[in-house]
MMTF fields as JSON, N, C-alpha, C and O atoms, coordinates in Angstrom:
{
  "mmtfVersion": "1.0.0",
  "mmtfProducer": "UNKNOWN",
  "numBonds": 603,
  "numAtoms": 604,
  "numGroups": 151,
  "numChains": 1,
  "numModels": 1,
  "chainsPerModel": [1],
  "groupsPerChain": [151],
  "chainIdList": ["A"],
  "bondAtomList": [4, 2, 8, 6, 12, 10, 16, 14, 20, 18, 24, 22, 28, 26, 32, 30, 36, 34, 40, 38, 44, 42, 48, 46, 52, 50, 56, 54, 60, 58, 64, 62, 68, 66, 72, 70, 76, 74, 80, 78, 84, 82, 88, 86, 92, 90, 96, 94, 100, 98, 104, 102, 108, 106, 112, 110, 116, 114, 120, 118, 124, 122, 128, 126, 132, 130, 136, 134, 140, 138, 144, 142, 148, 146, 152, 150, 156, 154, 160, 158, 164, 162, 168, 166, 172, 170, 176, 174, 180, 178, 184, 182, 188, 186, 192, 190, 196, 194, 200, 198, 204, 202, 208, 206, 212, 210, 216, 214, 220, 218, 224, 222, 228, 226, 232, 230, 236, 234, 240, 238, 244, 242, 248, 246, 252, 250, 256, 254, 260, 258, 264, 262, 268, 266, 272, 270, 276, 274, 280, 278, 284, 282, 288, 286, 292, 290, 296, 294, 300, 298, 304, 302, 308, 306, 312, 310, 316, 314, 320, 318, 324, 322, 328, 326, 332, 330, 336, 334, 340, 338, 344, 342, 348, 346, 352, 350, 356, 354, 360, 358, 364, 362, 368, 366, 372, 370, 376, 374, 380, 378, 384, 382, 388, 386, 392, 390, 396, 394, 400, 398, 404, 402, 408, 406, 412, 410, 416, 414, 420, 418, 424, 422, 428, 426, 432, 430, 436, 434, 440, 438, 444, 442, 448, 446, 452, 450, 456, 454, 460, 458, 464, 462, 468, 466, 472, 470, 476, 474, 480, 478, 484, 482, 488, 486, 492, 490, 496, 494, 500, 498, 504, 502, 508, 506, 512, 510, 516, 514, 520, 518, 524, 522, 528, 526, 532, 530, 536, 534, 540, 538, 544, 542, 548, 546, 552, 550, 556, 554, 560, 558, 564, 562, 568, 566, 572, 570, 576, 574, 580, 578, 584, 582, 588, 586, 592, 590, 596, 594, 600, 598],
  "bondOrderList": [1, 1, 1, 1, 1, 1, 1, 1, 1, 1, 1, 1, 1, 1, 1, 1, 1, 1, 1, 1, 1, 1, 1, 1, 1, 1, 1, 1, 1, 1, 1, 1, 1, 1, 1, 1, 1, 1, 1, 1, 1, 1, 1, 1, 1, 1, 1, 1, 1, 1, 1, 1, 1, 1, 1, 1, 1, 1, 1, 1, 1, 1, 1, 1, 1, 1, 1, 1, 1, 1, 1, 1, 1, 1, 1, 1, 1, 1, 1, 1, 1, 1, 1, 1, 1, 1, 1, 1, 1, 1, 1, 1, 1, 1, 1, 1, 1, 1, 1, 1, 1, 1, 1, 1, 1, 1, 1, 1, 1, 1, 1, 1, 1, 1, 1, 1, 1, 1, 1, 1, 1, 1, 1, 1, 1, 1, 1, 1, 1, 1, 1, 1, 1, 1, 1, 1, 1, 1, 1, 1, 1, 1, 1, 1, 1, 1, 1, 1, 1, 1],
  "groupList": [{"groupName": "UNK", "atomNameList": ["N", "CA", "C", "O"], "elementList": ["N", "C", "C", "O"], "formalChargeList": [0, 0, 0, 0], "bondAtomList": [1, 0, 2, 1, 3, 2], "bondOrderList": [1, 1, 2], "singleLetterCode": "X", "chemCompType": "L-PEPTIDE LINKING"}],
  "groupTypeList": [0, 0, 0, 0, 0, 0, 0, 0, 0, 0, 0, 0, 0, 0, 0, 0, 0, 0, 0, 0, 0, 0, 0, 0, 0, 0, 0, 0, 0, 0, 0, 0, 0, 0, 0, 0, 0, 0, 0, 0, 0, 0, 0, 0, 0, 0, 0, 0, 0, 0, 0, 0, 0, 0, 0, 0, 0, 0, 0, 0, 0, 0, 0, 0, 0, 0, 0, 0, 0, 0, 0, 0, 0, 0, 0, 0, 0, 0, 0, 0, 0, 0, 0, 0, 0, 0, 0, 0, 0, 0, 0, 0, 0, 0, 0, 0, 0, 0, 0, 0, 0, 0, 0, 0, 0, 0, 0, 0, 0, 0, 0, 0, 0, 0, 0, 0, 0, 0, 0, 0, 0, 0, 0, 0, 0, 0, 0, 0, 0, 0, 0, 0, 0, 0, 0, 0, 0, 0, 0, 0, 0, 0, 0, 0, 0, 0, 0, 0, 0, 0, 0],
  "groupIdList": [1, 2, 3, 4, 5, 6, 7, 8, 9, 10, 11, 12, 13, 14, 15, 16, 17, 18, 19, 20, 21, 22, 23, 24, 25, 26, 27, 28, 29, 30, 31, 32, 33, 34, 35, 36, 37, 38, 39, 40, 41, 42, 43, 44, 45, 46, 47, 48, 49, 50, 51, 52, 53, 54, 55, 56, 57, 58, 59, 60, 61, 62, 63, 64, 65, 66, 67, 68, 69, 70, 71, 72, 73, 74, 75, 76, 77, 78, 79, 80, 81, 82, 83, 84, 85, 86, 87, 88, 89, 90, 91, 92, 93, 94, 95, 96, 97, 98, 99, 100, 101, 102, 103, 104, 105, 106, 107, 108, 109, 110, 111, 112, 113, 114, 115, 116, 117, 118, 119, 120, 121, 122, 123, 124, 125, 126, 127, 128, 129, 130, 131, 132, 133, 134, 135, 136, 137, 138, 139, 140, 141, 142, 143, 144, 145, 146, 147, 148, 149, 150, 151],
  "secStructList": [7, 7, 7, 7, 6, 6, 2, 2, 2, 2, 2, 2, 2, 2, 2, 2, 2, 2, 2, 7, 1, 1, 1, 7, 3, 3, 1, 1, 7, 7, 1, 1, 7, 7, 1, 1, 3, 3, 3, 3, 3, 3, 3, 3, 3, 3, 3, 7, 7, 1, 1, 1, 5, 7, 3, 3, 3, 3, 3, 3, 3, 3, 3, 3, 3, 7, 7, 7, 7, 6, 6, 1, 7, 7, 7, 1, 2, 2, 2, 2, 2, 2, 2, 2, 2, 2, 2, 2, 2, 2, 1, 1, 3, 3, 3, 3, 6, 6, 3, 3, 3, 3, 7, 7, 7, 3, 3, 3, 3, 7, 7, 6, 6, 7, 3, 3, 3, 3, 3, 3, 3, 3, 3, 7, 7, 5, 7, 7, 6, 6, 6, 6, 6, 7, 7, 7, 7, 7, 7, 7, 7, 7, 7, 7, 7, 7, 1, 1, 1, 7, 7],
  "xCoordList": [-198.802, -199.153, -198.475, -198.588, -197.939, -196.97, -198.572, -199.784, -197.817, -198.75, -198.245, -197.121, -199.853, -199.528, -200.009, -200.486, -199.785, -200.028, -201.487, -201.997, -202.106, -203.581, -204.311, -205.406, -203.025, -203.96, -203.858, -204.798, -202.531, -201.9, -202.822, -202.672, -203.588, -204.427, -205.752, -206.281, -206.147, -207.269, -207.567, -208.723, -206.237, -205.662, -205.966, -206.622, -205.184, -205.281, -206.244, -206.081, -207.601, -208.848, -209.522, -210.18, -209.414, -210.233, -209.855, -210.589, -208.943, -208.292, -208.907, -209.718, -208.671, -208.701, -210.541, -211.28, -210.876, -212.857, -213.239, -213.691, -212.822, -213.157, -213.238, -213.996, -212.471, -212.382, -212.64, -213.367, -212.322, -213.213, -213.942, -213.675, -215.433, -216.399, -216.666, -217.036, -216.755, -217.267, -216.084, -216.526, -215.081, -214.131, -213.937, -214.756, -212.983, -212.692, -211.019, -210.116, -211.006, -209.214, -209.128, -210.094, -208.078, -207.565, -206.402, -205.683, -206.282, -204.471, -204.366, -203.284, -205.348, -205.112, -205.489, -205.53, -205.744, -205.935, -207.061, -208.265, -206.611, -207.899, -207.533, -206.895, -207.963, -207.712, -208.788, -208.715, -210.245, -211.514, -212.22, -213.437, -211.487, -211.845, -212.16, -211.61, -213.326, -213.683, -213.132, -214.198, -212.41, -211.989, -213.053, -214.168, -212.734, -212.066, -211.569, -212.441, -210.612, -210.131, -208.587, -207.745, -208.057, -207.055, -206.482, -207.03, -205.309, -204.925, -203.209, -202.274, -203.513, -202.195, -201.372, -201.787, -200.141, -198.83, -197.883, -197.114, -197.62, -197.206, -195.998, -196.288, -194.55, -193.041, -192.307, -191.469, -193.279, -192.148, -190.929, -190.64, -189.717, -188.75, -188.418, -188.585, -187.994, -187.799, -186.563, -185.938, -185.759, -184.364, -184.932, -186.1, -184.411, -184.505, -183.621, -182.619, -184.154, -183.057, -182.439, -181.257, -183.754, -183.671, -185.274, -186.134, -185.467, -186.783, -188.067, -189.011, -188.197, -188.583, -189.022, -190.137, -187.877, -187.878, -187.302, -186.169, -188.279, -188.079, -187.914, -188.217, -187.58, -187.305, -187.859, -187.483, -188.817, -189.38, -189.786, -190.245, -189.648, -189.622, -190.911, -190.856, -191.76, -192.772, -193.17, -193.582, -192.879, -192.864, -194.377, -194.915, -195.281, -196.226, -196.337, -196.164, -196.834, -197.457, -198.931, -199.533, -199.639, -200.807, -201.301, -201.638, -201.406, -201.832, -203.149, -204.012, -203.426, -204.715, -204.795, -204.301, -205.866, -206.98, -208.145, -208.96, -207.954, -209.225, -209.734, -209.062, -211.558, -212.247, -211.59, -211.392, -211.399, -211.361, -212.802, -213.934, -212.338, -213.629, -213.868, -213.227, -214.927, -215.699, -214.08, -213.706, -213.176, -212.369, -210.784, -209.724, -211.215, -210.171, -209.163, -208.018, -209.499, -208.525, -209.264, -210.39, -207.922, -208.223, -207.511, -206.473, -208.333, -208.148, -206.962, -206.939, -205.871, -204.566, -204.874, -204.261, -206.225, -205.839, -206.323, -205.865, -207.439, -207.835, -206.983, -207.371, -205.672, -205.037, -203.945, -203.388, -203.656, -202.916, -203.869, -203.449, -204.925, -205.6, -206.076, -206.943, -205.519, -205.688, -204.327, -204.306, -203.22, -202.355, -202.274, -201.85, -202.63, -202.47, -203.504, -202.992, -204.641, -205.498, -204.84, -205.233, -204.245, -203.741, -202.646, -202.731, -201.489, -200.567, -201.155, -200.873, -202.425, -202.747, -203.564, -203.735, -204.017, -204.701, -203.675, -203.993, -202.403, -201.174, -200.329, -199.865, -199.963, -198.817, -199.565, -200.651, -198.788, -197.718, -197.716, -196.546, -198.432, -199.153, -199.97, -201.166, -199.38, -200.916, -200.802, -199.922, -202.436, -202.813, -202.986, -203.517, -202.512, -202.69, -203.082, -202.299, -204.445, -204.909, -204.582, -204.926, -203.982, -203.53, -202.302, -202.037, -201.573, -200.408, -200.253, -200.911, -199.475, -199.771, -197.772, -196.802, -197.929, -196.469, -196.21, -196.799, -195.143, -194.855, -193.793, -192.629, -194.979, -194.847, -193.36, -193.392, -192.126, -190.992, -191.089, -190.836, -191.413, -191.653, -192.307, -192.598, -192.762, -193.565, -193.306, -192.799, -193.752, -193.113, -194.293, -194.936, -194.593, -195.689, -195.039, -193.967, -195.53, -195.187, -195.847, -196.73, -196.062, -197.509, -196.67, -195.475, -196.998, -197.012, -198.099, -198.96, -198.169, -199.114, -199.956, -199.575, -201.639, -202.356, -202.527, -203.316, -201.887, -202.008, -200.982, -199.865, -201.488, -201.208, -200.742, -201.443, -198.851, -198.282, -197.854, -196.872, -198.323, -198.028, -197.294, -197.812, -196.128, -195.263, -194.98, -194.835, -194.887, -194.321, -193.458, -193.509, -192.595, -192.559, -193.459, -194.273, -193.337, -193.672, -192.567, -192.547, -191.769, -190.649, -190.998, -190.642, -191.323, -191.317, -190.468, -190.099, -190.323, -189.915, -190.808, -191.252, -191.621, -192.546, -192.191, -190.973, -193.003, -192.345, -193.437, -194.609, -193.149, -194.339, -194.698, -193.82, -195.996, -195.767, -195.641, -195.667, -195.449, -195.313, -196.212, -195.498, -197.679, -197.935, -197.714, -197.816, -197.394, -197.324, -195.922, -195.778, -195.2, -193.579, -193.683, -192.691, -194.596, -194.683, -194.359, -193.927, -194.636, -193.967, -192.778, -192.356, -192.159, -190.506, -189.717, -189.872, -189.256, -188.91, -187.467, -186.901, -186.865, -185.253, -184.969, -185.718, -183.911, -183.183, -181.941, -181.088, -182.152, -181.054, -179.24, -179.124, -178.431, -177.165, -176.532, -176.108, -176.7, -176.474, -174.818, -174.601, -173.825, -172.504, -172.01, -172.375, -170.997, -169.48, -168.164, -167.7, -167.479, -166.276, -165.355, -165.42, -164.457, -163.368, -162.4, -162.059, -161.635, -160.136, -159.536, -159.879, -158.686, -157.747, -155.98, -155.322, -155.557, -154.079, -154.043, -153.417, -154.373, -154.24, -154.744, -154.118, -155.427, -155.706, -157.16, -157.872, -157.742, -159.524, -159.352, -160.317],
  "yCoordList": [-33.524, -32.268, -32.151, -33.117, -31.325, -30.568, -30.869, -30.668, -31.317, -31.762, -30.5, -30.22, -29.738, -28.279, -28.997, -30.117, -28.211, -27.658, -27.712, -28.151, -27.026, -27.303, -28.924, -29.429, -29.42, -30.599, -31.286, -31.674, -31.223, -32.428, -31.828, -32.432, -30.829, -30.397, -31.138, -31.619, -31.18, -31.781, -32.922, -33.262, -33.987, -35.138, -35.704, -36.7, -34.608, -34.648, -34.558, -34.831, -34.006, -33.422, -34.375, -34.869, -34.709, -36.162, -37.071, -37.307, -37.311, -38.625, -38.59, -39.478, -37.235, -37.31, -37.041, -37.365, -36.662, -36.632, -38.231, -38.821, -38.667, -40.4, -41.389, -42.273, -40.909, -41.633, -40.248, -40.6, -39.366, -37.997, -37.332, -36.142, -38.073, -36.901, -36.14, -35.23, -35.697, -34.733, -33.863, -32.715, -33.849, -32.945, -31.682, -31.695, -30.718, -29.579, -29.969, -30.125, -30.031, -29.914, -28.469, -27.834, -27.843, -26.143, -26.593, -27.539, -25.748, -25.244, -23.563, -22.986, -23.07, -21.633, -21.706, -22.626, -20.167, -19.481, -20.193, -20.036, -20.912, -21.737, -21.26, -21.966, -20.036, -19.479, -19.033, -18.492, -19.468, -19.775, -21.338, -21.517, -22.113, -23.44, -23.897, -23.418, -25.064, -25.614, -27.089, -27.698, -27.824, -29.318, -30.045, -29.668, -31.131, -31.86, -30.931, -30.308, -30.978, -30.639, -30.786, -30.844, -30.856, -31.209, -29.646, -29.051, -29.554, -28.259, -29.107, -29.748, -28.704, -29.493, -28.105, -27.278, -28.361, -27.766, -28.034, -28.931, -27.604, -28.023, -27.515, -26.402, -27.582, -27.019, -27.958, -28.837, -27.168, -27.468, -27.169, -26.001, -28.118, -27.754, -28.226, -29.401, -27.312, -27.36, -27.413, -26.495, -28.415, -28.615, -28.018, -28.35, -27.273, -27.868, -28.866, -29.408, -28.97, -30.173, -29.292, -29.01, -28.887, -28.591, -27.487, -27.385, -27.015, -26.385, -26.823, -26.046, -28.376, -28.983, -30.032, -30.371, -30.301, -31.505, -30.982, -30.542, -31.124, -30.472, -31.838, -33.02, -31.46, -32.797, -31.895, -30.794, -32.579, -31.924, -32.744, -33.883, -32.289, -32.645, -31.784, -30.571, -32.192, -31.546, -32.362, -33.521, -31.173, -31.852, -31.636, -30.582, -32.93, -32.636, -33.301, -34.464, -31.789, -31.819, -32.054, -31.144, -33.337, -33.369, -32.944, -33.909, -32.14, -32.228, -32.527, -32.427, -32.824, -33.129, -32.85, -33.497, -31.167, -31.273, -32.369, -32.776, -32.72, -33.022, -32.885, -32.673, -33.051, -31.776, -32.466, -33.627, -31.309, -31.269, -32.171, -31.928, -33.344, -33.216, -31.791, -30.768, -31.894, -31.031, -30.557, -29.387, -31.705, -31.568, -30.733, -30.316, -30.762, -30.248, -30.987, -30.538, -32.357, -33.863, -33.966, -33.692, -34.564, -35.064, -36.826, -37.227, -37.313, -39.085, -39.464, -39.38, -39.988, -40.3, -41.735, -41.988, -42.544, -43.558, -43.196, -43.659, -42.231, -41.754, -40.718, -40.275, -40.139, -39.953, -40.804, -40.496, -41.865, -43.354, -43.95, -44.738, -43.605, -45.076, -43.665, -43.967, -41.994, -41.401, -41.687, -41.854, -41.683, -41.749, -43.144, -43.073, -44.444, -45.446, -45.266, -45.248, -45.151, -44.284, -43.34, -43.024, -43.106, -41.835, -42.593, -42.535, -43.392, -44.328, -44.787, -44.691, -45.557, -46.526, -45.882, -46.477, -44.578, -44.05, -43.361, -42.984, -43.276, -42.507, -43.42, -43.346, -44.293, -45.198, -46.667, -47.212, -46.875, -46.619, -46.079, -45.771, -45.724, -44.931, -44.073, -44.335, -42.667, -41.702, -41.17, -40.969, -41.105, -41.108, -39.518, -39.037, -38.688, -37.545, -37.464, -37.796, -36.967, -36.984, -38.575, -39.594, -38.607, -39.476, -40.366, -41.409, -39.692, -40.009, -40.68, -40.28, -41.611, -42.33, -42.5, -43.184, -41.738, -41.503, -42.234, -42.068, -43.239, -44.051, -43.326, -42.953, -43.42, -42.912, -43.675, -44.904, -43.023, -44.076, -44.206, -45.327, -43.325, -42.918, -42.323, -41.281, -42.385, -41.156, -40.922, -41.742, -39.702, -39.724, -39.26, -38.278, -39.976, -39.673, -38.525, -38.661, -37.961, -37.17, -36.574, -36.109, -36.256, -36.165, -34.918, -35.202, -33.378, -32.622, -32.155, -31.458, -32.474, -31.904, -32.96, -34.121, -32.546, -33.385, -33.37, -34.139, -32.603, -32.534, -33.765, -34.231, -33.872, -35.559, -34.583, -33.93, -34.91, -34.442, -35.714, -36.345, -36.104, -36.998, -36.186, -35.366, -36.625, -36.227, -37.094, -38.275, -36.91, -37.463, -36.546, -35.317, -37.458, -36.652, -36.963, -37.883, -36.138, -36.906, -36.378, -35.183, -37.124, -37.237, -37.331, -38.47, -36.915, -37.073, -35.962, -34.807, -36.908, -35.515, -35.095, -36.053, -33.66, -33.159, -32.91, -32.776, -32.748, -32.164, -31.312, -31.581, -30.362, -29.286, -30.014, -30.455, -30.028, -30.23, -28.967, -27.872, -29.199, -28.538, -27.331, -26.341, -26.946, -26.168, -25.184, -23.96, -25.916, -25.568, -24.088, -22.956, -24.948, -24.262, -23.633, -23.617, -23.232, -22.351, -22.865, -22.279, -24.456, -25.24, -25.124, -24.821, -25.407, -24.931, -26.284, -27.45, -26.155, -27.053, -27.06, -26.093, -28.013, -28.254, -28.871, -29.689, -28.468, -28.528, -29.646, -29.701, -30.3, -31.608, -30.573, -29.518, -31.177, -30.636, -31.854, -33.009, -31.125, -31.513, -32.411, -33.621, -31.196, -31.76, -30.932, -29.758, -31.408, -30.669, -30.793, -31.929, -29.724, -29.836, -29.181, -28.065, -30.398, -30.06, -30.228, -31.061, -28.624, -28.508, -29.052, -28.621, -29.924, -30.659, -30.203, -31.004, -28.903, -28.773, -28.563, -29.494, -27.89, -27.544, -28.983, -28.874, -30.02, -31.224, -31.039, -30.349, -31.6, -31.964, -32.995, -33.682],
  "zCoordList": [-177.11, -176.503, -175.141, -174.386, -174.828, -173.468, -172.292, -172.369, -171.517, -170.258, -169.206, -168.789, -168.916, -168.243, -166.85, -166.666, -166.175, -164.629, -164.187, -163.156, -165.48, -164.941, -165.355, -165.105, -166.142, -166.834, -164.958, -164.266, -164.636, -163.61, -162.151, -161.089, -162.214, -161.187, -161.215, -160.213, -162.203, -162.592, -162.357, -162.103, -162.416, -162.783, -161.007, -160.701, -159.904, -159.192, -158.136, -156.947, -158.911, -158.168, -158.205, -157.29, -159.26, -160.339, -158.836, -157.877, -158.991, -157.766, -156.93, -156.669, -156.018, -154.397, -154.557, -153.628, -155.344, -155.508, -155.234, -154.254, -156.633, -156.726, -154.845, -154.446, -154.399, -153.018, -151.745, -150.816, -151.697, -150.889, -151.503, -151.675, -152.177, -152.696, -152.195, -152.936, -150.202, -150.026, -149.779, -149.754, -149.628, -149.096, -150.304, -151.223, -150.305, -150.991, -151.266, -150.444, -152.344, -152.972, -152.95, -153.374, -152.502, -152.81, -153.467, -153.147, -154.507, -154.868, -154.492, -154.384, -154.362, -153.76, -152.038, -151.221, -151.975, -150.799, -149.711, -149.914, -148.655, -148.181, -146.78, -145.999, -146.498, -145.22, -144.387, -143.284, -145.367, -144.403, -144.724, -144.733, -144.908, -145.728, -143.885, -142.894, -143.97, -143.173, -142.9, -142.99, -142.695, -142.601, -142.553, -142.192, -142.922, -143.692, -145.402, -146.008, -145.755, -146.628, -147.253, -146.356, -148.57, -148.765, -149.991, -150.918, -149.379, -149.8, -150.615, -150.136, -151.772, -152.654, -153.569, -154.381, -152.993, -153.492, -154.661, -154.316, -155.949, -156.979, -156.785, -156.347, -156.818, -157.205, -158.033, -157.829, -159.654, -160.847, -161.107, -160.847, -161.729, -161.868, -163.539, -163.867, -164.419, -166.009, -166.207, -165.675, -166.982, -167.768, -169.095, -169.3, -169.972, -171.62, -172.179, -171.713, -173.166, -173.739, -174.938, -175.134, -175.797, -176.635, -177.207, -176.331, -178.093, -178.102, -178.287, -178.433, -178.292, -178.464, -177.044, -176.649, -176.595, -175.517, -174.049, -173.855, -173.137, -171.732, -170.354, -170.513, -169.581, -168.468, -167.567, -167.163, -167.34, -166.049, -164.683, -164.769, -163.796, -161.959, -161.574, -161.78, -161.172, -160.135, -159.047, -159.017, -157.793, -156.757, -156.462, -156.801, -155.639, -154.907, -153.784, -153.42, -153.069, -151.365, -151.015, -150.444, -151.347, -150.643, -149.326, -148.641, -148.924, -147.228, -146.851, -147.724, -145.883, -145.3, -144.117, -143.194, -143.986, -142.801, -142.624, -143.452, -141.245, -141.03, -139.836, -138.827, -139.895, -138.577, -137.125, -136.766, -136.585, -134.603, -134.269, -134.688, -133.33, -132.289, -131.416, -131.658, -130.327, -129.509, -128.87, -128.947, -128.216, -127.305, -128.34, -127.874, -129.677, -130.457, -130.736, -130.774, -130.994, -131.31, -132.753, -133.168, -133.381, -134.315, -134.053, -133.527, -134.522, -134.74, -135.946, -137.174, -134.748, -135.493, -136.749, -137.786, -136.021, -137.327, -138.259, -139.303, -138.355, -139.62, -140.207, -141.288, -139.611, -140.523, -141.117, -142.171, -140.428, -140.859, -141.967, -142.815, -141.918, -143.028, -144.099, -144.919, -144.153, -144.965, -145.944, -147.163, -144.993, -146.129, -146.886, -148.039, -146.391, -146.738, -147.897, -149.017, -147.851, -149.065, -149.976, -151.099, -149.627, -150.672, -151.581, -152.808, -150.857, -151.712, -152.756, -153.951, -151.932, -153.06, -154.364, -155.428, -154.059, -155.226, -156.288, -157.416, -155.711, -156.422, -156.718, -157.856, -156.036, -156.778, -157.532, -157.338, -158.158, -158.732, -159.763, -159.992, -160.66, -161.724, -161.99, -162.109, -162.159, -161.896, -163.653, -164.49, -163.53, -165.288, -165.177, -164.176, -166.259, -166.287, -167.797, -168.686, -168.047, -169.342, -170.024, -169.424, -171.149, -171.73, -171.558, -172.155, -170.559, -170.074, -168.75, -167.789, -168.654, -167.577, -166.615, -166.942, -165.702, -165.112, -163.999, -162.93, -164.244, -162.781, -161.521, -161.375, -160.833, -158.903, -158.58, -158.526, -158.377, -157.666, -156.463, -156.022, -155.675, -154.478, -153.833, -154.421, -152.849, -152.231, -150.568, -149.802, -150.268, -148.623, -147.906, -148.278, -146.853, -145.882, -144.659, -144.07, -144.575, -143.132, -142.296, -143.017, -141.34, -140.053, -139.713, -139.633, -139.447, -138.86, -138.081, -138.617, -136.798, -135.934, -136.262, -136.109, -136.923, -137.058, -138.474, -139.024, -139.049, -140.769, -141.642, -141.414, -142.173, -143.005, -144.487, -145.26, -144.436, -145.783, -146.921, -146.531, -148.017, -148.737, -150.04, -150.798, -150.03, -150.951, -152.174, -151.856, -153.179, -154.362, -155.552, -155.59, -156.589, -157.538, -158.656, -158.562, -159.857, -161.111, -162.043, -162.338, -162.451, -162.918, -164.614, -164.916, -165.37, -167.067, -168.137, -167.926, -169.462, -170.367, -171.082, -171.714, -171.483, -172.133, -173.276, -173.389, -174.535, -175.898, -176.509, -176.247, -177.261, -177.402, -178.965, -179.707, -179.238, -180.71, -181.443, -180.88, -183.214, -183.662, -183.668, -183.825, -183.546, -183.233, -181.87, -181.938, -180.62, -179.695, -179.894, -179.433, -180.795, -180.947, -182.354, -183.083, -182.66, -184.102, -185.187, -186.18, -184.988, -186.449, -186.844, -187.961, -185.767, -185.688, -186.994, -186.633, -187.826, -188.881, -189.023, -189.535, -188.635, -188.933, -190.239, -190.773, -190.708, -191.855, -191.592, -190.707, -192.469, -192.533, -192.896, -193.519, -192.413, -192.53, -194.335, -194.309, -195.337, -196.829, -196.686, -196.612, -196.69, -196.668, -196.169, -196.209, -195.547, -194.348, -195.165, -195.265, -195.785, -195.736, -194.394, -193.878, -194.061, -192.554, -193.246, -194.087, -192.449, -192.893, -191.917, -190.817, -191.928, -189.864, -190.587, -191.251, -190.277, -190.618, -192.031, -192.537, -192.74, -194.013, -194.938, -195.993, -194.991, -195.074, -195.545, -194.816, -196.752, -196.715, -197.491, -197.827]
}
């Protein structure tokens, strides 16, 4: 079965819940969300191969708010020991449904006080036959080639 977008959201909520039960995962609009919170960015990218077999790249942007003190600081090691948390819950293997995709890399990056953890997930998908209308190929029987007036 073709591994969607919402499975690998799920996949992802599942995660960051298991170790931040109380926080809020967004993939949408979090423009009255309160911090602590983690707002995650998906940018899929699709090859075909064939109608059948797809190569797909999706990039993800974990970010992480987390709350202001009184003075409007946020605490740099807790966002150091967030991302070191976050590696270890993502690499080197993140299970999506039934499927289990190895992490090559991932990139930490600190803007301001927001904590960006980047990765790819690099796999090839294949639709099954229902997915693709029971698409059924036909074996090629026999070829006659003419090369220069020649068979």
């Amino acid at each position: 079965m073709m591994m969607t977008l919402r499975n690998i959201k799920q996949a992802i909520t599942d995660l960051l819940k298991s170790k931040y039960p109380t926080y809020k995962a967004y993939f949408d609009n979090i423009e009255k969300a309160k911090a602590p919170y983690f707002y995650v960015e998906m940018m899929p990218a699709v090859s075909t191969i064939d109608r059948v077999y797809s190569d797909r790249d999706i990039q993800i942007d974990i970010e992480l708010v987390l709350a202001e003190d009184a003075c409007g600081r946020v605490a740099r090691s807790d966002i150091y020991d967030a991302a070191d948390t976050l590696d270890a819950l993502v690499r080197p293997v993140l299970q999506v449904g039934d499927r289990y995709i190895t992490i090559q890399g991932a990139e930490t990056t600190f803007v301001g006080e927001t904590l960006h953890y980047i990765f790819e997930l690099v796999f090839t998908d294949a639709f099954t036959d229902a997915e693709v209308g029971g698409i059924q190929y036909e074996l090629m029987q026999e070829l006659d080639l003419n090369l220069n007036g020649e068979i």
